[in-house]
């Protein structure tokens, strides 16, 4: 399981988080609030910096403040990833 931080709230203020290693620009991470959207042709796109459409977002909040909100097996996650609408 991997966690990638792209946005945090510090003292009530939203802060974008980004990794941008000077030695390998190819490892630059996405920043800001992300949405994962699926187009009609089935292509998945990550929209960065809060510019995505919340109503199209396929991301699901699983953890909040260290608490597990949804406990799903891998088969359920895979099934959800194959849905395009």
PDB file of C-alpha atoms in Angstrom:
ATOM      1  CA  UNK A   1       0.000   0.000   0.000  1.00  0.00           C
ATOM      2  CA  UNK A   2       1.394   3.408  -0.932  1.00  0.00           C
ATOM      3  CA  UNK A   3       0.248   6.854   0.072  1.00  0.00           C
ATOM      4  CA  UNK A   4       1.046   9.901  -2.026  1.00  0.00           C
ATOM      5  CA  UNK A   5       0.402  13.296  -0.514  1.00  0.00           C
ATOM      6  CA  UNK A   6      -0.532  16.041  -2.992  1.00  0.00           C
ATOM      7  CA  UNK A   7      -2.531  18.412  -0.756  1.00  0.00           C
ATOM      8  CA  UNK A   8      -2.698  19.043   2.981  1.00  0.00           C
ATOM      9  CA  UNK A   9      -4.616  21.297   5.335  1.00  0.00           C
ATOM     10  CA  UNK A  10      -2.367  23.071   7.827  1.00  0.00           C
ATOM     11  CA  UNK A  11      -3.950  25.354  10.447  1.00  0.00           C
ATOM     12  CA  UNK A  12      -7.113  25.448   8.332  1.00  0.00           C
ATOM     13  CA  UNK A  13      -5.303  26.464   5.121  1.00  0.00           C
ATOM     14  CA  UNK A  14      -4.961  24.255   2.022  1.00  0.00           C
ATOM     15  CA  UNK A  15      -1.358  23.662   0.956  1.00  0.00           C
ATOM     16  CA  UNK A  16      -0.235  21.939  -2.250  1.00  0.00           C
ATOM     17  CA  UNK A  17       2.440  19.295  -1.732  1.00  0.00           C
ATOM     18  CA  UNK A  18       4.823  18.330  -4.536  1.00  0.00           C
ATOM     19  CA  UNK A  19       7.997  16.269  -4.916  1.00  0.00           C
ATOM     20  CA  UNK A  20      10.388  17.760  -7.513  1.00  0.00           C
ATOM     21  CA  UNK A  21      13.815  16.074  -7.258  1.00  0.00           C
ATOM     22  CA  UNK A  22      16.587  18.117  -8.853  1.00  0.00           C
ATOM     23  CA  UNK A  23      18.436  14.951  -9.923  1.00  0.00           C
ATOM     24  CA  UNK A  24      15.487  13.357 -11.760  1.00  0.00           C
ATOM     25  CA  UNK A  25      12.811  15.666 -13.207  1.00  0.00           C
ATOM     26  CA  UNK A  26      10.917  12.559 -14.363  1.00  0.00           C
ATOM     27  CA  UNK A  27       9.987  11.880 -10.730  1.00  0.00           C
ATOM     28  CA  UNK A  28       8.101  15.160 -10.293  1.00  0.00           C
ATOM     29  CA  UNK A  29       4.787  14.417  -8.600  1.00  0.00           C
ATOM     30  CA  UNK A  30       1.327  15.798  -9.225  1.00  0.00           C
ATOM     31  CA  UNK A  31       0.312  18.588  -6.868  1.00  0.00           C
ATOM     32  CA  UNK A  32      -2.835  19.988  -5.375  1.00  0.00           C
ATOM     33  CA  UNK A  33      -6.262  18.450  -4.965  1.00  0.00           C
ATOM     34  CA  UNK A  34      -6.577  15.658  -7.502  1.00  0.00           C
ATOM     35  CA  UNK A  35      -9.560  14.190  -9.289  1.00  0.00           C
ATOM     36  CA  UNK A  36      -9.547  10.963 -11.274  1.00  0.00           C
ATOM     37  CA  UNK A  37     -11.901  11.127 -14.232  1.00  0.00           C
ATOM     38  CA  UNK A  38     -12.898   8.599 -16.885  1.00  0.00           C
ATOM     39  CA  UNK A  39     -13.826   9.818 -20.356  1.00  0.00           C
ATOM     40  CA  UNK A  40     -16.548   8.262 -22.480  1.00  0.00           C
ATOM     41  CA  UNK A  41     -13.935   6.237 -24.385  1.00  0.00           C
ATOM     42  CA  UNK A  42     -12.664   4.697 -21.111  1.00  0.00           C
ATOM     43  CA  UNK A  43      -9.477   6.780 -20.823  1.00  0.00           C
ATOM     44  CA  UNK A  44      -8.532   7.654 -17.244  1.00  0.00           C
ATOM     45  CA  UNK A  45      -7.104  11.128 -16.523  1.00  0.00           C
ATOM     46  CA  UNK A  46      -5.761  12.647 -13.320  1.00  0.00           C
ATOM     47  CA  UNK A  47      -6.660  16.333 -13.114  1.00  0.00           C
ATOM     48  CA  UNK A  48      -4.394  18.345 -10.810  1.00  0.00           C
ATOM     49  CA  UNK A  49      -4.403  21.533  -8.777  1.00  0.00           C
ATOM     50  CA  UNK A  50      -8.129  21.438  -8.000  1.00  0.00           C
ATOM     51  CA  UNK A  51      -9.148  21.968 -11.642  1.00  0.00           C
ATOM     52  CA  UNK A  52     -11.153  18.742 -11.971  1.00  0.00           C
ATOM     53  CA  UNK A  53     -14.916  18.387 -11.861  1.00  0.00           C
ATOM     54  CA  UNK A  54     -15.924  17.007  -8.429  1.00  0.00           C
ATOM     55  CA  UNK A  55     -19.045  15.350  -9.867  1.00  0.00           C
ATOM     56  CA  UNK A  56     -16.850  13.270 -12.234  1.00  0.00           C
ATOM     57  CA  UNK A  57     -14.268  12.300  -9.593  1.00  0.00           C
ATOM     58  CA  UNK A  58     -13.813   8.540  -9.183  1.00  0.00           C
ATOM     59  CA  UNK A  59     -11.430   8.800  -6.209  1.00  0.00           C
ATOM     60  CA  UNK A  60     -12.819   7.441  -2.954  1.00  0.00           C
ATOM     61  CA  UNK A  61     -11.705   8.659   0.473  1.00  0.00           C
ATOM     62  CA  UNK A  62     -10.415   5.627   2.365  1.00  0.00           C
ATOM     63  CA  UNK A  63      -8.466   7.201   5.259  1.00  0.00           C
ATOM     64  CA  UNK A  64      -9.097  10.412   7.197  1.00  0.00           C
ATOM     65  CA  UNK A  65      -6.957  11.627  10.083  1.00  0.00           C
ATOM     66  CA  UNK A  66      -5.442   8.161  10.480  1.00  0.00           C
ATOM     67  CA  UNK A  67      -8.797   6.343  10.586  1.00  0.00           C
ATOM     68  CA  UNK A  68      -9.874   3.704   8.066  1.00  0.00           C
ATOM     69  CA  UNK A  69     -13.198   4.783   6.533  1.00  0.00           C
ATOM     70  CA  UNK A  70     -13.672   1.951   4.015  1.00  0.00           C
ATOM     71  CA  UNK A  71     -12.303  -1.584   4.362  1.00  0.00           C
ATOM     72  CA  UNK A  72     -12.420  -3.214   0.919  1.00  0.00           C
ATOM     73  CA  UNK A  73     -10.789  -6.273  -0.556  1.00  0.00           C
ATOM     74  CA  UNK A  74      -8.741  -5.978  -3.737  1.00  0.00           C
ATOM     75  CA  UNK A  75     -11.450  -7.595  -5.894  1.00  0.00           C
ATOM     76  CA  UNK A  76     -13.873  -4.793  -4.963  1.00  0.00           C
ATOM     77  CA  UNK A  77     -11.297  -2.118  -5.783  1.00  0.00           C
ATOM     78  CA  UNK A  78     -10.539  -3.762  -9.127  1.00  0.00           C
ATOM     79  CA  UNK A  79     -14.249  -4.013  -9.960  1.00  0.00           C
ATOM     80  CA  UNK A  80     -14.702  -0.299  -9.244  1.00  0.00           C
ATOM     81  CA  UNK A  81     -11.721   0.551 -11.474  1.00  0.00           C
ATOM     82  CA  UNK A  82     -13.374  -1.204 -14.411  1.00  0.00           C
ATOM     83  CA  UNK A  83     -16.493   0.974 -14.185  1.00  0.00           C
ATOM     84  CA  UNK A  84     -16.465   3.892 -16.605  1.00  0.00           C
ATOM     85  CA  UNK A  85     -19.595   5.718 -15.457  1.00  0.00           C
TER      86      UNK A  85
END
